[in-house]
Coordinates of C-alpha atoms in Angstrom, one line a residue:
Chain A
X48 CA -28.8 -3.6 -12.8
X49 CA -27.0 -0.9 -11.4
X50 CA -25.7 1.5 -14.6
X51 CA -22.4 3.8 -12.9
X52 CA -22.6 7.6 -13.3
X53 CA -20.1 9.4 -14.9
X54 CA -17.4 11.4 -12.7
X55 CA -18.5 14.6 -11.8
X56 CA -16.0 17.2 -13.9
X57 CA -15.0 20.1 -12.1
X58 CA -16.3 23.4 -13.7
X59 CA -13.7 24.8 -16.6
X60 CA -12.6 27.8 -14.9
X61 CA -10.7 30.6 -17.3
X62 CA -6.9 31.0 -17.0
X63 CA -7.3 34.3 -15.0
X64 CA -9.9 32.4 -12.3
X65 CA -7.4 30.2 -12.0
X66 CA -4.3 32.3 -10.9
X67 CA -6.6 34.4 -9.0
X68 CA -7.2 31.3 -7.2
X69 CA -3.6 30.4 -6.8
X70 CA -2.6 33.6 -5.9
X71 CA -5.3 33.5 -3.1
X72 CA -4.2 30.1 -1.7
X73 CA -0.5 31.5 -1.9
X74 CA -1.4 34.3 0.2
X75 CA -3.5 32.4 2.9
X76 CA -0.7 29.8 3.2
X77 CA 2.5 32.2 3.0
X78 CA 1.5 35.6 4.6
X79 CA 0.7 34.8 8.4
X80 CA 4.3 32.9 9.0
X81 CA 6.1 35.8 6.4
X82 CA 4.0 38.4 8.9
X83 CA 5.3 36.5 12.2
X84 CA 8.7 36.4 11.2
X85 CA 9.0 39.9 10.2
X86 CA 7.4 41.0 13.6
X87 CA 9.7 38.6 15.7
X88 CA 12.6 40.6 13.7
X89 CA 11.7 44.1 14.2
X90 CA 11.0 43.2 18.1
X91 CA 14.4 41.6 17.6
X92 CA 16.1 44.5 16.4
X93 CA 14.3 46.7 18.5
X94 CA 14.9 44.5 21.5
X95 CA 19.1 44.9 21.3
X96 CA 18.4 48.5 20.3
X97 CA 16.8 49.8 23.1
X98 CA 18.9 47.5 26.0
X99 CA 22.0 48.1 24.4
X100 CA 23.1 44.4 24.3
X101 CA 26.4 44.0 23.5
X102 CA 27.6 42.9 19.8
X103 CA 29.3 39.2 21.2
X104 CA 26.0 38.5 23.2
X105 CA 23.4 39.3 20.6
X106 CA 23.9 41.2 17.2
X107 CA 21.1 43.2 15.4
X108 CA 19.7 41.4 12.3
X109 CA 20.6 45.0 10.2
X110 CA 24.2 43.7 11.7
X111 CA 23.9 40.0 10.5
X112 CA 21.9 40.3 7.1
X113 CA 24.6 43.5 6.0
X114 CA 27.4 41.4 7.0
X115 CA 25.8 38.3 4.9
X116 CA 25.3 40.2 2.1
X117 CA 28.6 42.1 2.1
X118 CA 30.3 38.9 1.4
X119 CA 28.1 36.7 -0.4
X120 CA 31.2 34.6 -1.9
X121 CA 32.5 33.7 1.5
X122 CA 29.6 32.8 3.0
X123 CA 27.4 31.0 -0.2
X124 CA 30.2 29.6 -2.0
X125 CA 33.4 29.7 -0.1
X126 CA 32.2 28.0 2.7
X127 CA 28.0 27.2 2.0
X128 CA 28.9 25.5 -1.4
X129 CA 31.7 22.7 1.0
X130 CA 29.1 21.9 3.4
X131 CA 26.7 21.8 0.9
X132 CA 28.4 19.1 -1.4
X133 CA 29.2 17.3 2.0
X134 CA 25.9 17.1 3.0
X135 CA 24.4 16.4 -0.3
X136 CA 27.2 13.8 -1.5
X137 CA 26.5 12.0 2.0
X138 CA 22.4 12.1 1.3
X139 CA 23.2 10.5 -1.5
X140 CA 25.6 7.5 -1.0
X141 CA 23.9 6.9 2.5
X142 CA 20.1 6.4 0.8
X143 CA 21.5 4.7 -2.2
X144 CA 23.7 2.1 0.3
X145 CA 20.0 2.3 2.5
X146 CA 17.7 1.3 -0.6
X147 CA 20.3 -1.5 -1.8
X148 CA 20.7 -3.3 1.8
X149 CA 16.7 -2.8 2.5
X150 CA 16.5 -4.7 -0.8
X151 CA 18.9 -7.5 -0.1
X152 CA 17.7 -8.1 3.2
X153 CA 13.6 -8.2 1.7
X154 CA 15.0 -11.4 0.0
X155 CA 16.2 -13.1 2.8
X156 CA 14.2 -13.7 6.1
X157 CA 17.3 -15.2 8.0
X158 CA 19.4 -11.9 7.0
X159 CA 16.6 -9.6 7.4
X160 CA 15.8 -10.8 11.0
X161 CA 19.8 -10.6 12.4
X162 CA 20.4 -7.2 10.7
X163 CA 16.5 -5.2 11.4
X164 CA 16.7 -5.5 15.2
X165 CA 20.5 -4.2 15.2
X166 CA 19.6 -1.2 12.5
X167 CA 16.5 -0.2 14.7
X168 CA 19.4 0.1 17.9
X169 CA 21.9 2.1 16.3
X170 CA 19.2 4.3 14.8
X171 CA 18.3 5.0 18.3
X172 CA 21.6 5.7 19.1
X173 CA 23.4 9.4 18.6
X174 CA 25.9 8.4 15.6
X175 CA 27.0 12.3 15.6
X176 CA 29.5 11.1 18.1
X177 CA 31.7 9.2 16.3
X178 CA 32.7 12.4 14.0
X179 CA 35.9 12.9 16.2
X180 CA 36.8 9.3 15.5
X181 CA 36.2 9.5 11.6
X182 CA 38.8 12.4 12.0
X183 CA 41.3 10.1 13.3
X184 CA 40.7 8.0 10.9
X185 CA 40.4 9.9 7.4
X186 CA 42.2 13.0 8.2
X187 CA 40.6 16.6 7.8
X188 CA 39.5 16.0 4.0
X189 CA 35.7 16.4 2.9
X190 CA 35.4 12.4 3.3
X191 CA 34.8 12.3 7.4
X192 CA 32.1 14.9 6.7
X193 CA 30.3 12.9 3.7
X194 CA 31.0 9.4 5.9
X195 CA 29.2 11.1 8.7
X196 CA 26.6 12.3 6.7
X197 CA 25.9 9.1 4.9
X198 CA 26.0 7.4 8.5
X199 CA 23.2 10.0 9.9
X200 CA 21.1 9.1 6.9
X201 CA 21.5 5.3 6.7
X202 CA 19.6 4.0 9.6
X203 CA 16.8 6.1 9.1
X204 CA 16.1 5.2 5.7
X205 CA 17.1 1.2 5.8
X206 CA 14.4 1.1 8.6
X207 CA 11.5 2.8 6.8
X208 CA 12.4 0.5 3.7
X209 CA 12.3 -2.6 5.2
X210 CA 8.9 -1.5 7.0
X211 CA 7.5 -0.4 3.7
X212 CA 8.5 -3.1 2.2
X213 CA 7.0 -5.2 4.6
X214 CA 3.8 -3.5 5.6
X215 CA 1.9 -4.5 2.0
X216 CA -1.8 -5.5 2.2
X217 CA -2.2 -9.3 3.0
X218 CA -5.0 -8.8 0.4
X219 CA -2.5 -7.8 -2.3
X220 CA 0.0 -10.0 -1.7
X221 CA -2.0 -12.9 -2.0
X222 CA -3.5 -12.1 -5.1
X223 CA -0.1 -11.5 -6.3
X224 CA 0.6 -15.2 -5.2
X225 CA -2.7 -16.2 -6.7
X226 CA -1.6 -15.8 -9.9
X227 CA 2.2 -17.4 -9.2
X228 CA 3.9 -14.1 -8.9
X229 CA 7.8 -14.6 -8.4
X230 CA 9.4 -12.7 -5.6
X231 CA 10.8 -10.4 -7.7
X232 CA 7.8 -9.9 -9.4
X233 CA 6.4 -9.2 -5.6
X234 CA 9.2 -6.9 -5.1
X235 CA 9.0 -5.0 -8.3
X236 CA 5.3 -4.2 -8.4
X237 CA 4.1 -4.4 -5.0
X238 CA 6.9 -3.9 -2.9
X239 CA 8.7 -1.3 -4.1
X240 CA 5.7 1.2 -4.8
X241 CA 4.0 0.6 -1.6
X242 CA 7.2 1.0 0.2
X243 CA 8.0 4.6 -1.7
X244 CA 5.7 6.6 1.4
X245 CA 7.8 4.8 3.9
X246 CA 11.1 5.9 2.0
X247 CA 10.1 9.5 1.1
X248 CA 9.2 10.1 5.0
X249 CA 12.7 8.7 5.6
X250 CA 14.2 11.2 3.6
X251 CA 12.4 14.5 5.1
X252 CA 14.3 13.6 8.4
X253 CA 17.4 12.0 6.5
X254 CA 18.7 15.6 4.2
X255 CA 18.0 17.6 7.4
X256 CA 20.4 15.2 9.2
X257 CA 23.1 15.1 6.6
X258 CA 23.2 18.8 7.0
X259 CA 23.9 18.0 10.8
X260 CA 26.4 15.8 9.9
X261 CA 28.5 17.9 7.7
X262 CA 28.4 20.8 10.1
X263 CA 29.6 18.2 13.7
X264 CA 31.9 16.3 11.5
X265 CA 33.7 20.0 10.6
X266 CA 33.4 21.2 13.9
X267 CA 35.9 18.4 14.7
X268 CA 38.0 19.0 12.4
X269 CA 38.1 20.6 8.7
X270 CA 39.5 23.3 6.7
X271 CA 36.7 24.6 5.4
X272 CA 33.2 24.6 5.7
X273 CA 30.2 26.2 7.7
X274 CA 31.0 24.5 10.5
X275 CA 34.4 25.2 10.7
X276 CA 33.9 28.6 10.1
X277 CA 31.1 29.5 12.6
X278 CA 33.5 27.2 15.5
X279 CA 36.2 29.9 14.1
X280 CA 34.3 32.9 14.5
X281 CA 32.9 32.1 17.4
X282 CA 36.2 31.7 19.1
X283 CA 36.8 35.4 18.0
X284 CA 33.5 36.4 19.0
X285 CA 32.0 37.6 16.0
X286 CA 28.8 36.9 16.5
X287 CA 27.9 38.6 13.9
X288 CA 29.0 35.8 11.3
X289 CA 28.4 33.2 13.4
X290 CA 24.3 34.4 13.3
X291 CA 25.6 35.0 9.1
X292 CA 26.4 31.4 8.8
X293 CA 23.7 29.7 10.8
X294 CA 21.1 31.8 7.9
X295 CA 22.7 29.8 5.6
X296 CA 23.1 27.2 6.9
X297 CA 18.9 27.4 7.5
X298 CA 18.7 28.3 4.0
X299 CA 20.1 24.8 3.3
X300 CA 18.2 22.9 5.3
X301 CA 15.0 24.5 4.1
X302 CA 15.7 24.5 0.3
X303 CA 16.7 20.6 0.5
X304 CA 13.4 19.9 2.5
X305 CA 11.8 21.4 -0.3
X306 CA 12.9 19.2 -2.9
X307 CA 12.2 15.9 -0.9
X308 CA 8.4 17.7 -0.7
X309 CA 8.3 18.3 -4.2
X310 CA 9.4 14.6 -5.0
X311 CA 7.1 13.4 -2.8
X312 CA 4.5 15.6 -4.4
X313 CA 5.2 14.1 -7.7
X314 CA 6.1 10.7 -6.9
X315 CA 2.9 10.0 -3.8
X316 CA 0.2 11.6 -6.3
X317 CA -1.6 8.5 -5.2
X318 CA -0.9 8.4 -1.7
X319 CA -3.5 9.6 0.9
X320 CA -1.3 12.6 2.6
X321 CA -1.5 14.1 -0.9
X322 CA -5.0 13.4 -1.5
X323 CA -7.4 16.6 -0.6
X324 CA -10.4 17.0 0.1
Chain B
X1177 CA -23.8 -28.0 -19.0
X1178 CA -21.0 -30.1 -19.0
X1179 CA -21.0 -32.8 -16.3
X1180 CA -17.0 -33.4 -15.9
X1181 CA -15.7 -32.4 -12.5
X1182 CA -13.8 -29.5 -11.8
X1183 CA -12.7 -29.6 -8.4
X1184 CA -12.1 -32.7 -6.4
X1185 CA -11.9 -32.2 -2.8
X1186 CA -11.0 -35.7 -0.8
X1187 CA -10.7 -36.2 2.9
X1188 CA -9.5 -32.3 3.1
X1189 CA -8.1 -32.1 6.9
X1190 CA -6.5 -28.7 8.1
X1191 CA -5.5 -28.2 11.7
X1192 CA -3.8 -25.0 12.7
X1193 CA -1.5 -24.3 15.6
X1194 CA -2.4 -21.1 17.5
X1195 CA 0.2 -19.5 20.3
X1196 CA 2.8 -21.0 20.8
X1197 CA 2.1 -24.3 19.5
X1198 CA -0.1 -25.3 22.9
X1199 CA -3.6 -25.3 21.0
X1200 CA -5.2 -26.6 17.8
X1201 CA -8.1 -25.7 16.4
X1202 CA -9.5 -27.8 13.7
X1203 CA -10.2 -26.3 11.2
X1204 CA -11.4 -28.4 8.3
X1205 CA -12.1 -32.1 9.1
X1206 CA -12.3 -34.9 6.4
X1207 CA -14.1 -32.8 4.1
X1208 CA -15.4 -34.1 0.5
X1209 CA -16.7 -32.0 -2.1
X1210 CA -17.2 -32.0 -5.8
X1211 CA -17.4 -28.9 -8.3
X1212 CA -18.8 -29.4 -11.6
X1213 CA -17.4 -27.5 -14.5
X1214 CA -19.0 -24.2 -15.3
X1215 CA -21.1 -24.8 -11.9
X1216 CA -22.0 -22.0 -9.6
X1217 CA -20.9 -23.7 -6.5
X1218 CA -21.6 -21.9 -2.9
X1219 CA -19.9 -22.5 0.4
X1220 CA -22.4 -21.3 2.9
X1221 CA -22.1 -21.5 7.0
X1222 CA -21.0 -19.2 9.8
X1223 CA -17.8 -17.4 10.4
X1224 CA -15.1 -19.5 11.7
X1225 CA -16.4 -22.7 9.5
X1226 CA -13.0 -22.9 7.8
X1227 CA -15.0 -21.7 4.6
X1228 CA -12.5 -19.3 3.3
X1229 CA -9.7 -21.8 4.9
X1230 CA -11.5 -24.4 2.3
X1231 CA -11.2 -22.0 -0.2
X1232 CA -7.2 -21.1 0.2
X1233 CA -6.7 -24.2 -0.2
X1234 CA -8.0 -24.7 -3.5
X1235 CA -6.7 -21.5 -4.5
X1236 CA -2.8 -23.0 -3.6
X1237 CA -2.4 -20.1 -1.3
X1238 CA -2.0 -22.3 2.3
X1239 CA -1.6 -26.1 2.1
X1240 CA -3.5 -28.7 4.1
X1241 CA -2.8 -30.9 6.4
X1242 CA -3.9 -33.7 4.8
X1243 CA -6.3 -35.3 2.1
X1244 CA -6.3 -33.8 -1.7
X1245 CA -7.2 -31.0 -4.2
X1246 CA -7.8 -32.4 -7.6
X1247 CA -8.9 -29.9 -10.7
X1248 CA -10.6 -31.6 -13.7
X1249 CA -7.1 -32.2 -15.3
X1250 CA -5.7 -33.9 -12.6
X1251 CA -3.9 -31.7 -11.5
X1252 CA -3.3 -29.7 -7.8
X1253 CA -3.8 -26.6 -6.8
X1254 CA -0.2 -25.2 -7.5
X1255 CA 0.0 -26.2 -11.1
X1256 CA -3.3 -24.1 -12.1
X1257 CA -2.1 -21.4 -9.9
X1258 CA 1.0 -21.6 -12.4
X1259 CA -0.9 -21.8 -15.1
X1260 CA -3.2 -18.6 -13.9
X1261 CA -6.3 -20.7 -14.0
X1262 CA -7.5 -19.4 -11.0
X1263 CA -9.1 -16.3 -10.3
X1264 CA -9.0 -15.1 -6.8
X1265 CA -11.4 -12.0 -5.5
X1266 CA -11.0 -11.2 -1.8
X1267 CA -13.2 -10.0 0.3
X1268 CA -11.0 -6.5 0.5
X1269 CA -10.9 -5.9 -3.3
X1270 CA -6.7 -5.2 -2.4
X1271 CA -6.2 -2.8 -5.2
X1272 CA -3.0 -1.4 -6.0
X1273 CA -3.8 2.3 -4.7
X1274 CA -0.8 4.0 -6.9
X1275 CA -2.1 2.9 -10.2
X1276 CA -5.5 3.3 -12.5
X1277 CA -8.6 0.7 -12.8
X1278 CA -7.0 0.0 -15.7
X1279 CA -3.6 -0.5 -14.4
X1280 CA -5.2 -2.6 -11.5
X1281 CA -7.1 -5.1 -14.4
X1282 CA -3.8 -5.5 -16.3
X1283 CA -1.3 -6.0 -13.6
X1284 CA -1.8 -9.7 -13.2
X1285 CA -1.1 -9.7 -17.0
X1286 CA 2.1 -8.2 -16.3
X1287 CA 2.9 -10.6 -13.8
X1288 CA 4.0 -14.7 -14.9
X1289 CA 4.2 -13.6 -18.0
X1290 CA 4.4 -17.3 -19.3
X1291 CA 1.1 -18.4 -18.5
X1292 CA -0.3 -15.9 -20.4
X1293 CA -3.5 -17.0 -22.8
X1294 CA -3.1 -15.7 -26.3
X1295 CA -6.3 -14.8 -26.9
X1296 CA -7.6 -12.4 -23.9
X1297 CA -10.4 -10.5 -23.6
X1298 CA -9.6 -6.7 -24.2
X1299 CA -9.0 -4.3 -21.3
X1300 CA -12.2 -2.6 -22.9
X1301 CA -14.4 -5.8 -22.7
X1302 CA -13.9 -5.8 -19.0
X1303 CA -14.6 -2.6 -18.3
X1304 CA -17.7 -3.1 -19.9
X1305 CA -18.1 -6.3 -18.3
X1306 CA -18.3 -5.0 -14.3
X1307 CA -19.3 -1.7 -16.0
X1308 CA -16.3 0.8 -15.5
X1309 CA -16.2 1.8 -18.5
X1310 CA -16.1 5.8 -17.5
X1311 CA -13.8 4.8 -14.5
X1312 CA -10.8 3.3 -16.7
X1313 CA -8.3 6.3 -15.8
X1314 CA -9.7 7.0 -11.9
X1315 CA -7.8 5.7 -9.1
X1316 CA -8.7 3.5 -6.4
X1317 CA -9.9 5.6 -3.8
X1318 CA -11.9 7.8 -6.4
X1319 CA -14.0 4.9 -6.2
X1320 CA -17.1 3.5 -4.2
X1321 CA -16.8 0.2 -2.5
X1322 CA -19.0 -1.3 -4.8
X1323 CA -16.7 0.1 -7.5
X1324 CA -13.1 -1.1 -6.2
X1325 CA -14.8 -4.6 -5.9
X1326 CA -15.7 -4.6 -9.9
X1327 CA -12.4 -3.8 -10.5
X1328 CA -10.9 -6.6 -8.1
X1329 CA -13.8 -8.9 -10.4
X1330 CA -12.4 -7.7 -13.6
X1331 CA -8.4 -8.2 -12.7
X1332 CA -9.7 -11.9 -11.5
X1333 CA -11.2 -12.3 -15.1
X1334 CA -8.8 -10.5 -16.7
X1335 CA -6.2 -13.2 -17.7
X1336 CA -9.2 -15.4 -18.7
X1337 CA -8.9 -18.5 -15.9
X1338 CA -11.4 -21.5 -16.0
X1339 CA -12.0 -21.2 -12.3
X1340 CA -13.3 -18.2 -9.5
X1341 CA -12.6 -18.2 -6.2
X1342 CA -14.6 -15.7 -4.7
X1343 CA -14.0 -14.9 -0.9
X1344 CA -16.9 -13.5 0.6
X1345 CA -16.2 -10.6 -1.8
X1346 CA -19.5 -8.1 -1.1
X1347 CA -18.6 -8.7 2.9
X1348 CA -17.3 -5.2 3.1
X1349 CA -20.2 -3.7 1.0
X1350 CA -23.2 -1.6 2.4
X1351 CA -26.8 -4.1 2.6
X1352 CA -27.8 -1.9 -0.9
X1353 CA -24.9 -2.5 -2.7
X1354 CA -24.5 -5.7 -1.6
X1355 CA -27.6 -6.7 -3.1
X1356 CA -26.8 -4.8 -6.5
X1357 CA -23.9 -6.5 -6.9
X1358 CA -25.4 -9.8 -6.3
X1359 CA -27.6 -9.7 -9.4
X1360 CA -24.3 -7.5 -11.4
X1361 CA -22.3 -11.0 -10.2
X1362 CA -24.7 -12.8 -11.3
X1363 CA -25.2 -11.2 -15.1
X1364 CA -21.4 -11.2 -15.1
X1365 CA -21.3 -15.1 -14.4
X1366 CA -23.9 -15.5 -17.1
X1367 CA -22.1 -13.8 -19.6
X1368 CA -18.3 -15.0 -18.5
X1369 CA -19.1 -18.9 -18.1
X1370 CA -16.6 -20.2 -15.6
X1371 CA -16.5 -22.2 -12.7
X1372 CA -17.4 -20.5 -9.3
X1373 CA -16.4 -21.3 -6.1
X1374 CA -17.9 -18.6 -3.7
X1375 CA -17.7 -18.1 0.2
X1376 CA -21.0 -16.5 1.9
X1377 CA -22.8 -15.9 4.8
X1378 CA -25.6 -14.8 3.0
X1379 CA -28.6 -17.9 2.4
X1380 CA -30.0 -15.3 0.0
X1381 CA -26.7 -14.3 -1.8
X1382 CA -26.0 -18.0 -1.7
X1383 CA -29.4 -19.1 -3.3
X1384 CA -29.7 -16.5 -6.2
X1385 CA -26.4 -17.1 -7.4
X1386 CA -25.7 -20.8 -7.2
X1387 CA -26.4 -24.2 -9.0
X1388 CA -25.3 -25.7 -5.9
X1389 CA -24.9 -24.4 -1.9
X1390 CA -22.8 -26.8 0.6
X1391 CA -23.9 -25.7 4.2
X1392 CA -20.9 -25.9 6.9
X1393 CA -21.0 -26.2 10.2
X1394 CA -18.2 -24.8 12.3
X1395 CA -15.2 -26.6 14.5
X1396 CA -14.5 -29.3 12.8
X1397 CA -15.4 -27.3 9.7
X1398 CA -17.7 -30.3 8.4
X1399 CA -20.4 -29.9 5.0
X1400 CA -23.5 -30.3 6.7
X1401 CA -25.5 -30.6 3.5
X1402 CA -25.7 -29.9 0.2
X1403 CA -28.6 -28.1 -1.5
X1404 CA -29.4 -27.9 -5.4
X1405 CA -30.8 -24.8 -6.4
X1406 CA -33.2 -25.4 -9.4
X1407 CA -34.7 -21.6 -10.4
X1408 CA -34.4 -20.3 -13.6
X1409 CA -31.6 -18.5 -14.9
X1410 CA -30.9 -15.5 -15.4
X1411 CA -32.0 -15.2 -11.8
X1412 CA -33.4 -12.1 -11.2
X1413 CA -34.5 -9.5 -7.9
X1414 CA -38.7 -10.7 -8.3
X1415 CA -37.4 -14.4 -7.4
X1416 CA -36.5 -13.8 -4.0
X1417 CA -40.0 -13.6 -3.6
X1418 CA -40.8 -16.6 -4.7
X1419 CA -42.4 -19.8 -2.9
X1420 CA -39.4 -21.8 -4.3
X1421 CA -37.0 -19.4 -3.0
X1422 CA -38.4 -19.4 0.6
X1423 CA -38.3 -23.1 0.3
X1424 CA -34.5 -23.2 -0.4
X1425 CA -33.7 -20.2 2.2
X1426 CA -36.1 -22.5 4.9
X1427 CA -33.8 -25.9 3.7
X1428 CA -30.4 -24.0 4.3
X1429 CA -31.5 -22.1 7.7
X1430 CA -33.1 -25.8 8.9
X1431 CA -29.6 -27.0 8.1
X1432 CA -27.4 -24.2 9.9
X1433 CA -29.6 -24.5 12.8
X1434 CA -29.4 -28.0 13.3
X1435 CA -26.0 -27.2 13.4
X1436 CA -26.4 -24.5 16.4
X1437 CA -28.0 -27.4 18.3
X1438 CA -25.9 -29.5 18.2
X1439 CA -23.8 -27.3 18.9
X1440 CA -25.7 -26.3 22.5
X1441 CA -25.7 -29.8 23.1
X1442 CA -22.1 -30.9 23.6

């Protein structure tokens, strides 16, 4: 008779180990990208420096970052805060809407099968192109930009939902019927967890999209907003704020990415892409 | 033992329709077969006899084409699944990967709710049981093979059903474990007292664990025999060694390769 081991417990390390070790692991993960960037900037500013490229072709990033933080409120709030909401509001309603129809349609095999095939096209398709037409149709307020955004972010999301929430083990799902599990006992404890990789993936791409969205829906048309501002300021060739604005917007992009990772850290504990080692 | 039946299988006929409905493979054909209650039954025979067919059936989980599933209180397949009198264990232990061993042995307790027993055994009986106890807060893939297997053992037992269906379950294991966790099934079954309905391959898994081994033979799946195994219980490792036991594995492989044969012949 086989008698089980116990787990093997990692050796107690002292506070001080430890944040010697984190500090290590921070360093060996953040200092070669931080070293490349710096180097690509210097060579940058070095670059327009020594072939005296003109300011509306290519400004120095001394130019850029002293014009950024010369007006912080213009470019974080005044215009970064609009595009932000946009973008955010239209994450938000768009994966909401996503979850609830990916739901519905799990229920129903006749619905799921006329709706999946049609939401796998028009993910394929560029949506971003309909932006002048939500124009037309809701005027130059914020809600073109959050419509657009929530549009960008649907597809992707209802698509990795209904494949999650598809793709459970046969194993698992018949032991779940074994026992004379209801549907939405299925959905609730099988369903819905296993389906949570498939919907966390789908939001990486989707917050990085809704960002796009904001920024084409304002280019065709808004009163404020990043995107209205760098189409302005490139039209009067200052470059300078146009390279100003696309930092920010970058800085949104990468803090939203971010927080999807850290939700996916906390939520996929279990999952095998968090697992190491 | 008692001597009531627990399973009735009559004239059990399933056909399915592969492609596009152009061919039909047969794959269980007028079978009978008859579990007692508490027995240790085996379904032995090569893959592709409709063995683990058989046993969906039984277990509610597909439905047959024809003929019928009776259990002991004459009642079919779908009202004990209601009921949660039957225990399934798969041949991939399907373990719910986000959540603990624990979590795994309790969810079917959380599920159909209604067909709860009120008197359970206790999440730390089990564990003891299938011998987890140290595991109870690791997670699925912290575990061996042998391990997630114990755990899909204990969530079968866990909301206390009269009857285990067991699907080939040490198919995935490695030849060592498979042979340790013959003789853990077989202390668990000794200790737990319920009515076993097990798929093998195995003549030796088949013989050390069962009262009772029906040999198949494949398309039609057809019972080619059945053989009573009458060694003394608890079985243990020295009686695979045994005159009696070669005796039963030389009955069973006669039967099986009959079966070939005939097979050769047509």
């Amino acid at each position: 008779m086989e008698k089980t081991t116990e787990l093997i417990k990692a050796p107690v390390l002292t506070r001080s180990q430890r944040w010697r070790i984190r500090l290590r692991t921070l360093a060996e993960v953040a200092l070669p990208p931080v070293i490349f960037l710096v180097v690509v900037t210097v060579a940058w500013e070095v670059y327009v420096e020594v072939r005296q490229i003109p300011r509306i072709i290519l400004p120095k990033p001394s130019e850029i970052f002293q014009r950024l933080f010369g007006d912080l409120h213009y470019f974080f709030i005044e215009n970064g805060l609009v595009t932000f909401s946009e973008a955010l509001a239209g994450f938000a309603i768009g994966a909401i809407t996503a979850l609830s129809v990916a739901v519905l349609l799990a229920r129903s095999r006749a619905l799921e099968r006329s709706i999946f095939p049609l939401a796998v096209i028009i993910r394929a398709t560029p949506l971003i192109v309909i932006a002048p037409l939500l124009i037309v149709w809701f005027g130059y307020s914020i809600y073109p930009k959050i419509i657009m955004a929530a549009l960008l972010c649907f597809f992707p999301i209802l698509v990795n939902t209904i494949i999650g929430l598809r793709s459970v083990s046969p194993t698992s799902l018949e032991f779940f019927q074994s026992v004379a599990a209801s549907e939405r006992e299925i959905l609730l404890r099988l369903r819905a967890p296993h389906s949570l990789p498939f919907v966390l993936s789908a939001f990486k791409t989707s917050v990085t999209l809704s960002v796009i969205g904001a920024v084409v829906a304002e280019w065709a048309g808004a009163g404020k907003g990043l995107g209205r501002m760098i189409m302005m300021k490139a039209a009067e060739l200052d470059q300078v704020s146009v390279f100003a604005g696309i930092f920010v917007l970058a800085t949104m992009g990468i803090l939203l990415t971010f927080l999807v990772n850290w939700l996916e850290k906390s939520l996929l504990y279990w999952h095998e892409s968090e697992i190491v080692g | 033992m008692a001597t009531q039946n627990h399973i009735i299988i009559e004239k059990l006929d399933k056909v399915f329709t592969t492609g596009r409905g152009e061919r039909q493979v047969v794959a269980l054909d007028k079978l009978d077969l008859r579990v007692k209650e508490g027995q240790f039954f085996s379904v032995l025979g090569p893959s592709g006899c409709g063995k683990s067919t058989l046993l969906r059936i039984v277990g509610g989980l597909i439905e047959p084409t024809a003929g019928t599933v009776t259990m002991g209180n004459d009642t079919g397949p779908h009202d004990a699944q209601r009921a949660k009198e039957i225990g399934f264990v798969f041949q991939e232990p399907g373990l719910l990967p986000w959540t603990t061993v624990v979590g795994n042995i309790e969810m079917p307790l959380k599920i159909n709710r209604k067909a709860n027993r009120p008197h359970q055994r206790t999440i730390e009986e089990l564990l003891e049981l299938v011998g987890l106890e140290a595991f109870a807060d690791a997670y699925p893939y912290q575990l061996s093979g042998g391990m997630q297997q114990r755990t899909g053992i204990a969530r079968a037992l866990a909301f206390d059903p009269q009857l285990l269906l067991m699907d080939e379950p040490f198919g995935a294991l490695d030849a060592i474990t498979r042979s340790q966790m013959r003789y853990e099934l077989v202390r668990i079954w000794e200790r737990a007292k319920k009515t076993v309905l097990f798929v093998t391959h195995s003549i030796v898994e088949s013989i050390i664990l069962s009262d009772i081994v029906a040999v198949m033979s494949p398309r039609p799946g057809r019972v080619r025999g059945l053989v009573e195994i009458d060694l003394p219980r608890p079985r243990t490792e020295e009686m695979e060694r045994t005159s009696e036991f070669l005796n039963y594995a030389d009955r069973i492989a006669h039967l099986l390769r009959e079966e070939e044969d005939r097979g050769k012949d047509n």
